XYZ file of C-alpha atoms in Angstrom:
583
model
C -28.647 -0.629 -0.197
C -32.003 0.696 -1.474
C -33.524 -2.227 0.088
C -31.774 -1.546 3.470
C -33.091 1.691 3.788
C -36.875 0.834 2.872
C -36.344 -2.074 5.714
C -35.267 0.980 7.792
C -37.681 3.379 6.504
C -40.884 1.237 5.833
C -42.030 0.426 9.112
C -44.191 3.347 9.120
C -43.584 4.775 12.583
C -45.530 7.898 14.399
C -42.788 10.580 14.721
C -41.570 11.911 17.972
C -44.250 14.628 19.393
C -43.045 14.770 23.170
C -42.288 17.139 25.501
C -39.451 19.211 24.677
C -36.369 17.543 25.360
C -34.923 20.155 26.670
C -37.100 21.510 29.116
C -37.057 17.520 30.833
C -33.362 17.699 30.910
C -33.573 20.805 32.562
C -35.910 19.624 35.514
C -34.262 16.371 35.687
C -30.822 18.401 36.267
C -33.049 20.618 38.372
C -34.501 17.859 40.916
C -30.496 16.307 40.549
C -29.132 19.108 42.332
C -31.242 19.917 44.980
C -30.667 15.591 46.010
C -34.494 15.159 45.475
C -35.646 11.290 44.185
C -36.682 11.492 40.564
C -39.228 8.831 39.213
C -39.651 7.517 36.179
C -43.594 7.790 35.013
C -44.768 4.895 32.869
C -47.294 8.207 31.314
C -48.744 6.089 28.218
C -47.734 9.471 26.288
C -48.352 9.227 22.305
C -44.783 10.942 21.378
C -42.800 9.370 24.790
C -42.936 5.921 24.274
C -39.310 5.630 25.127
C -37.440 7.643 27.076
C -33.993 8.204 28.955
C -34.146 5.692 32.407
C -32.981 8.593 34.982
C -31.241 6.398 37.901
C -28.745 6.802 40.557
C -25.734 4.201 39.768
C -22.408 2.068 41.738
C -19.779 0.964 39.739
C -18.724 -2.586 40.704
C -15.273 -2.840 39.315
C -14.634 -6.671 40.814
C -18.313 -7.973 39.797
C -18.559 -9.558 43.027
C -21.023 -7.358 44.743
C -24.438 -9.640 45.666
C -27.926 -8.302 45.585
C -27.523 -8.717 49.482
C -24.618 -6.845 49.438
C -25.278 -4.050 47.162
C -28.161 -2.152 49.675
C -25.516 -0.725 51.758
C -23.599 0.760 49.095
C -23.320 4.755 48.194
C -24.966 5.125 44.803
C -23.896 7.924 42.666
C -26.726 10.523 42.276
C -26.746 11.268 38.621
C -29.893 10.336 36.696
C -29.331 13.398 33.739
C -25.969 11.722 33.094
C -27.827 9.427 30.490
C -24.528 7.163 29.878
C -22.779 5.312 32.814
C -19.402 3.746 33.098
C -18.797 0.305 33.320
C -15.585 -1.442 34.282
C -14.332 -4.142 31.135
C -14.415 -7.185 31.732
C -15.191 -7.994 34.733
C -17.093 -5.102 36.013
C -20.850 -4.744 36.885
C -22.779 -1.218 37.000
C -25.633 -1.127 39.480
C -28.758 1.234 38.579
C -31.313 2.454 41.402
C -34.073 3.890 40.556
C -38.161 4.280 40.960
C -40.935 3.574 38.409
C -44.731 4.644 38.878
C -47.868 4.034 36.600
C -50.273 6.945 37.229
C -52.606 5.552 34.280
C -55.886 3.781 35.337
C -54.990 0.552 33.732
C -52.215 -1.712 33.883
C -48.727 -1.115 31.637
C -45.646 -2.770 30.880
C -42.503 -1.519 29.984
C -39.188 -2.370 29.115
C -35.678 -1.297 30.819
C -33.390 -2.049 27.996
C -30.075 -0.307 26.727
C -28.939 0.938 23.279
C -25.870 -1.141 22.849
C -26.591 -4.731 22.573
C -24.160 -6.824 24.034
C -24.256 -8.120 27.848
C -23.496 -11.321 29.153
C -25.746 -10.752 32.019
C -29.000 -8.559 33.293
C -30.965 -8.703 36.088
C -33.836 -6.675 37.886
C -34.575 -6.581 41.399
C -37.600 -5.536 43.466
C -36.980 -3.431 46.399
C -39.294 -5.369 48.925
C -39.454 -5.252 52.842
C -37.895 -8.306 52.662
C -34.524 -7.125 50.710
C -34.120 -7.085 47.033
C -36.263 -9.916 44.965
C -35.317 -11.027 41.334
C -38.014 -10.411 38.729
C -36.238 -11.048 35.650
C -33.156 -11.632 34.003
C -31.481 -11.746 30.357
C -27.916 -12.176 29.004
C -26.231 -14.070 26.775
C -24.449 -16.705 29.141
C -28.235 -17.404 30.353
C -29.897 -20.303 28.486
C -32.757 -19.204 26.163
C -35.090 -20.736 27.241
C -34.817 -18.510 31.351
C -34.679 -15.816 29.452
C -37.442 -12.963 30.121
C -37.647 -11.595 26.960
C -35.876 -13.333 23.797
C -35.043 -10.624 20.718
C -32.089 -9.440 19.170
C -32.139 -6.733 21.923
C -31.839 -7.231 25.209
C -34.419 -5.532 27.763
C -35.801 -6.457 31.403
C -39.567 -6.404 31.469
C -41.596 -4.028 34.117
C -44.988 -4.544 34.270
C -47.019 -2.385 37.155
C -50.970 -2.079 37.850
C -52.789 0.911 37.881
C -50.968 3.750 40.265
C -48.512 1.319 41.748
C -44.807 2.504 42.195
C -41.710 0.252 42.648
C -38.037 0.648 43.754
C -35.853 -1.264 41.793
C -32.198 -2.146 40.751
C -30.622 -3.301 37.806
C -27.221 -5.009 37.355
C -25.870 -5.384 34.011
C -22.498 -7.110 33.484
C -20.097 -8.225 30.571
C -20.404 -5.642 27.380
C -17.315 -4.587 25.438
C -18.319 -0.406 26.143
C -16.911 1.311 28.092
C -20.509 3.003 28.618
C -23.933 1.799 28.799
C -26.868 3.536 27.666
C -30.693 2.770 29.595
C -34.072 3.510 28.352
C -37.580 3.225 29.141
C -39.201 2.224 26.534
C -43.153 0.917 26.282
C -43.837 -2.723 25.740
C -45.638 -2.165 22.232
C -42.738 0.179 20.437
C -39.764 -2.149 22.018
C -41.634 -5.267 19.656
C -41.073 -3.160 16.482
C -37.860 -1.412 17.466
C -36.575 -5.272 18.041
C -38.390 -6.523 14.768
C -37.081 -3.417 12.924
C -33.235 -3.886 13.543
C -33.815 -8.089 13.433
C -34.929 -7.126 10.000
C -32.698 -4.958 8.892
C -29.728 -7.442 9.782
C -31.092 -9.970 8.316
C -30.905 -8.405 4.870
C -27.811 -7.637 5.682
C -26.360 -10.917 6.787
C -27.905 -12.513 3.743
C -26.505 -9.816 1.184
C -23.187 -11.170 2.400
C -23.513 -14.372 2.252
C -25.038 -13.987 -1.365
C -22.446 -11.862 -1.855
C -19.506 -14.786 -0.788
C -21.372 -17.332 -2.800
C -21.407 -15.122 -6.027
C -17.721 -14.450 -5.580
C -16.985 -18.253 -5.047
C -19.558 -19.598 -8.482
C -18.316 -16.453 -10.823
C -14.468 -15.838 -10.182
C -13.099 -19.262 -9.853
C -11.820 -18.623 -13.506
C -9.320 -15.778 -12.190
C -6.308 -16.290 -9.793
C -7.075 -18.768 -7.551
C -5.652 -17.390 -4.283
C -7.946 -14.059 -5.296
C -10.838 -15.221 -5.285
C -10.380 -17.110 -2.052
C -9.043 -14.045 0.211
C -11.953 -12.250 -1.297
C -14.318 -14.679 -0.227
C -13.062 -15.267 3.216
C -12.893 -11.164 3.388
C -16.980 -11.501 3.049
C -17.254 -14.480 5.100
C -15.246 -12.435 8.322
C -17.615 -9.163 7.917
C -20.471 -11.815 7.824
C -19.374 -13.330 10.669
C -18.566 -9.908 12.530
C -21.960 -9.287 12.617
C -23.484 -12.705 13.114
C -21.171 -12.714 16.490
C -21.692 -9.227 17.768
C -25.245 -9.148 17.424
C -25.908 -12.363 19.004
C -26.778 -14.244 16.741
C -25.121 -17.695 17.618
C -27.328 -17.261 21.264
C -30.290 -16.953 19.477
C -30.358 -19.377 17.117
C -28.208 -22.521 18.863
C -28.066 -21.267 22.123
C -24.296 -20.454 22.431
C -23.826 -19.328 25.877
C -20.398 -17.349 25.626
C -19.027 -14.490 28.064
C -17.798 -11.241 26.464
C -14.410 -12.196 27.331
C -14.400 -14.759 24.986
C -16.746 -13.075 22.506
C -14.839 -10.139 22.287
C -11.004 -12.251 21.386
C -13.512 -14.155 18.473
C -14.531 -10.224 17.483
C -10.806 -9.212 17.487
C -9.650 -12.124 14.770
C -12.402 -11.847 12.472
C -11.433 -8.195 12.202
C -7.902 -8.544 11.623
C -8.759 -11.722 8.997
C -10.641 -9.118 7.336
C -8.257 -6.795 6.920
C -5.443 -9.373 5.973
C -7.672 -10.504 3.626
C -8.718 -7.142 1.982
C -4.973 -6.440 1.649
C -4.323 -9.721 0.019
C -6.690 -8.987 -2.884
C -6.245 -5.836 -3.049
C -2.961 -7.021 -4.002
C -3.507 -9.092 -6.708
C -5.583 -6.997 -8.354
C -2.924 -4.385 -8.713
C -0.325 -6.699 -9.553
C -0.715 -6.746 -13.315
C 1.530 -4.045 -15.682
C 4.223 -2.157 -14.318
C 3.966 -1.469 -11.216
C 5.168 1.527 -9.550
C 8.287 1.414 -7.372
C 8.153 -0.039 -3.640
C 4.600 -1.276 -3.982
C 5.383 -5.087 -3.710
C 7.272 -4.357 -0.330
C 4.614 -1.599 1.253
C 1.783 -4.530 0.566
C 4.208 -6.841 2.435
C 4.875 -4.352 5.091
C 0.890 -3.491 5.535
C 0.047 -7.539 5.398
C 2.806 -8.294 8.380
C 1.716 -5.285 10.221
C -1.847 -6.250 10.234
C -0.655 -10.012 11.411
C 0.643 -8.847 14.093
C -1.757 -6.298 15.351
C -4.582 -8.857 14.898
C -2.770 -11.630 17.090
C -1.676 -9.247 19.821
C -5.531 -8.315 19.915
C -6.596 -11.405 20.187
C -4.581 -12.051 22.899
C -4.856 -8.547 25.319
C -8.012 -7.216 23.400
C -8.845 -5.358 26.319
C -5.820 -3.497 27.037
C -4.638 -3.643 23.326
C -7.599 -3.867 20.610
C -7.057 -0.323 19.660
C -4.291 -0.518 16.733
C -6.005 -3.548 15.056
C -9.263 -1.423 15.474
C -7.758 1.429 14.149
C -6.115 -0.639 11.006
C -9.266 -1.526 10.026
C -9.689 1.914 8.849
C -6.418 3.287 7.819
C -5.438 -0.238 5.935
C -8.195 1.103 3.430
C -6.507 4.271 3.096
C -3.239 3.123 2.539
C -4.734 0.523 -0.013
C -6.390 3.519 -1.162
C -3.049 5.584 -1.937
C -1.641 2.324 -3.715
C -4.426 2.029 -5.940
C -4.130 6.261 -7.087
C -0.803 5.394 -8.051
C -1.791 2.901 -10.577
C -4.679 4.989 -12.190
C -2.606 6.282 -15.192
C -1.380 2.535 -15.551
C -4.314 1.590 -17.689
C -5.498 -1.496 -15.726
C -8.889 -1.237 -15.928
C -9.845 -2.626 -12.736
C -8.024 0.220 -10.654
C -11.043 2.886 -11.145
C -13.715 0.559 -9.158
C -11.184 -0.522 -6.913
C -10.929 2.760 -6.091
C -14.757 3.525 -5.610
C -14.897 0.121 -3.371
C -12.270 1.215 -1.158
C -13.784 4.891 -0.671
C -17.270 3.150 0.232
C -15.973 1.316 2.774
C -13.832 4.228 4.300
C -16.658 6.767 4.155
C -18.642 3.829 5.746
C -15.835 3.127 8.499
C -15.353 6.854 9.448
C -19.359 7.230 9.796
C -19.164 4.423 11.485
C -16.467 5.657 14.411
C -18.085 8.810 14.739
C -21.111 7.529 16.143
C -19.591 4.706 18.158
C -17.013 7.546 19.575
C -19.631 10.600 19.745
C -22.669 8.969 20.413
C -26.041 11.438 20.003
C -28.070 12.331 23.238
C -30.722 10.167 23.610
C -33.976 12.187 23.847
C -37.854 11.371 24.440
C -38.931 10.263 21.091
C -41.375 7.450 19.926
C -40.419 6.810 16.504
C -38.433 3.633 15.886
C -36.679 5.002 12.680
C -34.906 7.923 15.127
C -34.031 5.589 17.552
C -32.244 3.527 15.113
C -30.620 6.118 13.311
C -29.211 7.200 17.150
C -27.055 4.641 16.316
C -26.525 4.608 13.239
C -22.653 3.279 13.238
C -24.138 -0.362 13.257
C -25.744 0.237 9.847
C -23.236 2.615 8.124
C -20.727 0.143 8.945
C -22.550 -2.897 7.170
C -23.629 -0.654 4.319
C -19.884 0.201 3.733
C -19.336 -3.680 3.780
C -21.971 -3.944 1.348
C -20.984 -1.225 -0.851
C -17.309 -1.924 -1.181
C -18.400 -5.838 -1.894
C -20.334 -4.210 -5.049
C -17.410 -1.902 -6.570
C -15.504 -4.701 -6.104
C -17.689 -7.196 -7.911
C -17.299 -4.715 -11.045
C -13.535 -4.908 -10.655
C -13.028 -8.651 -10.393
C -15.111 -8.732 -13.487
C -13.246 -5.734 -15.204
C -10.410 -7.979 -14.685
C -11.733 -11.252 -15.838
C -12.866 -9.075 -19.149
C -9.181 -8.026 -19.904
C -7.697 -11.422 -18.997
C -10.014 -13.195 -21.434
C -9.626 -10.691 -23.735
C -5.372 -10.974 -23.388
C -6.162 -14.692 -23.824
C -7.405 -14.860 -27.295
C -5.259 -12.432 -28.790
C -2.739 -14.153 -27.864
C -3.922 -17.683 -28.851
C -4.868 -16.164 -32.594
C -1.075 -15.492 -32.489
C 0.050 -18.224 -31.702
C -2.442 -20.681 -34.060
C -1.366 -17.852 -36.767
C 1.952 -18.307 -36.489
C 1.883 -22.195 -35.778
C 0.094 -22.307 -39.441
C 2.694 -20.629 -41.257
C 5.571 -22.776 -39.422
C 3.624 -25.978 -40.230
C 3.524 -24.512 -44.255
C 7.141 -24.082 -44.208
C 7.854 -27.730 -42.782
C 5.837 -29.169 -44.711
C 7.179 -27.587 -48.214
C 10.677 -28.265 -47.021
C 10.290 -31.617 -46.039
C 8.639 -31.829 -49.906
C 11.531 -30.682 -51.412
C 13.574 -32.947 -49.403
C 11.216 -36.115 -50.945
C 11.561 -34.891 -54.193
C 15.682 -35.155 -54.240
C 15.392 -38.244 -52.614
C 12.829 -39.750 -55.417
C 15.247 -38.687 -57.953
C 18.435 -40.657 -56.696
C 16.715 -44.094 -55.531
C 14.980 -46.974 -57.090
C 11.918 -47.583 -57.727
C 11.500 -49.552 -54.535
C 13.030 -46.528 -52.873
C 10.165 -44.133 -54.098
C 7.483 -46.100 -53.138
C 8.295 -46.516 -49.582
C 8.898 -43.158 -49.472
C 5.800 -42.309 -51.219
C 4.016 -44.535 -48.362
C 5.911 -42.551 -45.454
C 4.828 -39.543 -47.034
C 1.157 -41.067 -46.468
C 1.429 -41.531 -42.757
C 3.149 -38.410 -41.990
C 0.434 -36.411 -43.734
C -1.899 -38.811 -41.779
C 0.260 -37.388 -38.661
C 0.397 -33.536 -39.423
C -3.021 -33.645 -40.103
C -4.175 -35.333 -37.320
C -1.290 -33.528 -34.895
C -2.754 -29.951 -36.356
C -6.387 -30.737 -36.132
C -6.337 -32.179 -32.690
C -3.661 -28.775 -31.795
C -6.220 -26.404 -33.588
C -9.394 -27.714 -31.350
C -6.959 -27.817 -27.957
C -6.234 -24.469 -28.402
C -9.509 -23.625 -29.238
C -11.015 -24.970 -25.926
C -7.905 -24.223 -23.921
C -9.779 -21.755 -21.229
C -12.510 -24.474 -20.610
C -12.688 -26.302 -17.489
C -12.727 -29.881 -17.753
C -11.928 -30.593 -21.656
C -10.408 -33.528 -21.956
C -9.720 -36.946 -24.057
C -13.734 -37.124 -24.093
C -14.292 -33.729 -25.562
C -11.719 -34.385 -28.096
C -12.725 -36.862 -29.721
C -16.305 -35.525 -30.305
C -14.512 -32.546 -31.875
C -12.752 -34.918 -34.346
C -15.728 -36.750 -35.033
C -14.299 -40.072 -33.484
C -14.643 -42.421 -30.525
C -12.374 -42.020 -27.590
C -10.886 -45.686 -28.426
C -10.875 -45.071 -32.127
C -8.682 -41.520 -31.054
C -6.362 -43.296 -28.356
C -5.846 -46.482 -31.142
C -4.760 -43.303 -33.726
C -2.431 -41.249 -31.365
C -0.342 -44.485 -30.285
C 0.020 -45.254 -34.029
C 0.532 -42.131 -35.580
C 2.467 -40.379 -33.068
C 3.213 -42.265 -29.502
C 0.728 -41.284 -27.406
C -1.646 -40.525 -25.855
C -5.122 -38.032 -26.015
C -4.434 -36.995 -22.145
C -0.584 -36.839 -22.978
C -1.200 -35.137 -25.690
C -3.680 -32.271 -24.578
C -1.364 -31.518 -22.056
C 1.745 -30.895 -24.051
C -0.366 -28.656 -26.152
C -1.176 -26.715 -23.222
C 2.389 -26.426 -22.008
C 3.315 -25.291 -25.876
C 0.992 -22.482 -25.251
C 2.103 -21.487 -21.945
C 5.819 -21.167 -23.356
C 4.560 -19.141 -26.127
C 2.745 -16.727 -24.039
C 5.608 -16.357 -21.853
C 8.249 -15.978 -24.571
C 5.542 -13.021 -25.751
C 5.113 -11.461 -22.480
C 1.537 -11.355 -22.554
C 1.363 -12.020 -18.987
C 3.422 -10.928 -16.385
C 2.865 -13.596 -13.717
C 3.388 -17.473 -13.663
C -0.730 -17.458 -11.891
C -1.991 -15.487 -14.818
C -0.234 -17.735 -17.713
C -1.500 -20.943 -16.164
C -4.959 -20.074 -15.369
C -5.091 -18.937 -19.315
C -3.784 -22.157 -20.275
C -6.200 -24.521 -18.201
C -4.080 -25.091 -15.423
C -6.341 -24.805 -12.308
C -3.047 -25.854 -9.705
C -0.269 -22.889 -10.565
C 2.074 -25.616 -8.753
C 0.800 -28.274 -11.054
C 1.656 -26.325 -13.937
C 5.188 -25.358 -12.687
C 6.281 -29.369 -12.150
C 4.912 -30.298 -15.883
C 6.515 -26.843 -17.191
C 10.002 -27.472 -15.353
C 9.668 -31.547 -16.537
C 9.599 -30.439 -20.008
C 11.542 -27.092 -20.659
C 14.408 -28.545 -17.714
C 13.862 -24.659 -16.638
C 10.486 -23.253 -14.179
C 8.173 -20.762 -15.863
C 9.608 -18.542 -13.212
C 12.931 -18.676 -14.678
C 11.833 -18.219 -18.539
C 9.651 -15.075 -17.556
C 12.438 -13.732 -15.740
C 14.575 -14.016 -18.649
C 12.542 -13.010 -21.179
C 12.090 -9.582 -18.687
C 15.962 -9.170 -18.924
C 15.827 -9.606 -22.965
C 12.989 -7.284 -22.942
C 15.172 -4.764 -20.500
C 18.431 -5.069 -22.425
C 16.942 -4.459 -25.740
């Protein structure tokens, strides 16, 4: 975040030292209502180097209307409005208006808008001849016809010294319901563009470190977590990489808003389905408090359905799924409170991640619903922060991704920390069962010694040779398993360097001594352990008892576990909760 707001910040701009805002509102208003033609001077003014476009506008709900057409249309006589409807999303909005330069040299300037999204823009010429096309932008154009090519979208004017032109612009395709033109001069729309490229660039490449870290550092935790947190970063990623046009610019995707705006309405809702989903295993652990399991249910099928009926009418009904993205956090928010005096430790940044991203969310709406008046100003910081729902809303992204970070690892602390205390259990009681076997079965040779012959006691005396062979080679081989049980990949291999013999040499000894095999072998162990820990309810889900055993596949696990036991893990946890319960 720091180095998002020195992107912002660091660009050095002259701050806004034009006329007062105020007074030009007052004699555009002024010139407005007495019907008189306002024109827009291209004055090369230190602190105006953008400015409000004042225009006269027609609404084209159908889209239809040609440039041959639109002449003998009744234009609206607003230019103070500052914001102009636009039908959705179909519509076009036409803008008359008149430029001048009264400098003695030539200028150019940009007509551009403050939201970023149109599928087309064009400007025409007002000529004897009827209107002429001088340029044109949009993002179902092809790059290369393209007047100007920057992650915003503008229409170049470019006049000679004292020359005035009448000219229209028709914009078409943007998911506002309002768009937003300035003037703004040629020099300070390069850094304005270079200044928000830049600043979503960090962004977009925060997330994507962000999704790979997730994917390299918590593949050791629940398996389904770690993916729905992942694909939550990968959908805010991709909300901005599609909204800000980013697959135009860099492969030339040439797709309407009506398209654009369905792909918007999924990777929203995935997001929010997926922040649910982990949200919900990271509360799962303890006890948890009544009704929880069915409100994240509840809150996961709500936000199913609001996402696929967005996707289908996101025009008429994008609002609720819009709306969930916001209030899902809350509600996640409430859960999480509830389990603060539980003693998980990852509930406290939890917390702090979900309040980042609804602080970020409602700063967010505010400016997209209450957008600020857009005054004369020619400092590129100020026009950014004008709308400044584009960055809270990523920052919120970004900080939530962080708290969270610190509670997936909170987690993965405790689990590992679960994990050994439980396996110095087990290996301490293991020892003192093998101790009493093995002076039993003593005392047993002994007796037996006594009553047979001679021939008797020394075949016994050479059993008694291989089964020590046996126990000691069974408890070694059990000791390092358990050992090593949490590491990825230890196998037959890694065994046998423990013990100090070849892989052949330890197969050759397992057959002999007890009837199979290394791989065989290591896996039993691992299923001894994951009856243990259930029978000692160190874990209260069949994910977090075969993820501390080795088990990467919970299903895997389940099929060996049920093979062996003739029960699922499912069913021995559940009965070991009832024991628990009626004792």
């Amino acid at each position: 975040m720091i180095v998002l707001v020195l992107v912002v910040f660091g660009f050095g701009f002259a701050p806004a030292v034009a006329a007062d805002p105020d007074e030009e509102l007052l004699a555009c208003r002024t010139a407005a209502a007495a019907g008189d033609v306002i024109h827009n001077t291209l004055e090369n003014l230190p602190g105006g180097q953008l400015r409000p476009l004042m225009v006269e506008h027609y609404a084209d709900p159908s889209g239809s209307m040609t440039s041959d057409e639109i002449e003998a249309q009744s234009f609206v006589h607003t230019p103070c409005a500052g914001r102009y409807p636009i039908e959705r999303p179909h519509g076009a909005l036409w803008l008359r208006f008149s430029v001048s330069n009264p400098n003695d040299h030539q200028v150019e300037w940009m007509v551009a808008f403050m939201e970023t999204m149109f599928d087309e823009m064009a400007l025409y010429e007002q000529t004897e001849a009827g209107l002429v096309l001088r340029a044109q932008n949009g993002r179902t154009l092809p790059v290369a016809q393209q007047s100007i090519v920057s992650v915003r979208t503008a229409l170049p004017v470019i006049l000679a010294p004292g020359e005035s032109r009448d000219l229209y612009v028709r914009v078409a395709g943007t998911f506002t319901r309002h768009v937003t033109p300035v003037l703004v001069s040629a020099p300070m729309f390069d850094r304005w563009s270079m200044s928000f490229e830049t600043v979503l660039i960090v962004l977009l490449g925060l997330m994507a470190l962000l999704a790979a870290l997730s994917l390299i550092l918590f593949r050791n935790v629940t398996a389904h977590f770690y993916k729905y947190y992942t694909l939550y970063l990968v959908s805010a990623f991709l909300f901005i990489f599609i909204v800000y046009g980013w697959m135009h610019r860099l492969f030339d995707v040439q797709l309407p808003v009506t398209i654009v705006v369905p792909m918007i309405q999924l990777v929203t809702g995935i997001s929010i389905i997926a922040n649910i989903q982990y949200c919900r295993v990271l509360l799962a652990g303890g006890k948890r408090p009544p009704g929880q399991k069915l409100g994240f249910l509840v809150l996961a099928g709500v936000a199913v359905i609001l996402c696929i009926v967005a996707v289908i009418r996101p025009w008429q009904l994008s609002v609720p799924n819009n709306l969930m993205l916001f209030v899902s956090p809350v509600i996640l928010l409430a859960f999480a409170g509830r389990r603060l005096r539980s003693g998980l430790p990852q509930v406290l940044p939890l917390c702090g991640s979900l309040i980042c991203l609804i602080v970020g969310l409602a700063i967010s709406n505010y400016f997209f619903l209450s957008p600020p008046h857009i005054a004369v100003s020619s400092s590129v910081t100020e026009v950014m922060l004008w709308r400044a729902g584009t960055f809270s809303y990523a920052l919120a992204i970004i900080g939530e991704a962080i708290f969270m970070m610190l509670a997936i690892s909170t987690m993965l602390r405790g689990i590992r920390s679960r994990s050994q205390s439980a396996f110095d259990e087990i290996e301490a009681l293991r020892r003192s069962l093998s101790a009493t076997q093995r002076k039993s079965a003593k005392t047993v040779e002994i007796a037996e010694a006594r009553a047979r012959f001679v021939e008797d006691a020394l075949e016994a005396s050479a059993r008694e040779q291989v089964l020590h062979f046996e126990e000691r080679l069974e408890e070694q081989a059990r000791k390092i398993i358990t050992k090593n049980v949490g590491t990825e990949g230890f196998g037959a291999q890694a065994l046998a360097s423990e013990l100090g013999v070849s892989e052949r040499t330890l197969s050759r000894r397992m057959k002999d001594a007890l009837d199979t095999t290394p791989a065989s072998f290591i896996r039993q162990t691992r299923l001894d352990l994951a009856r243990d820990l259930i029978l000692l309810r160190h874990y209260s889900s069949v994910a977090e008892v075969a993820h501390a055993t080795g088990f990467s596949s919970v299903s895997h696990f389940a099929k060996l576990y049920s093979a062996k036991y003739q029960e699922t893990p499912r069913t021995t946890l559940k009965s070991t909760k009832r024991t628990e319960a009626a004792s």
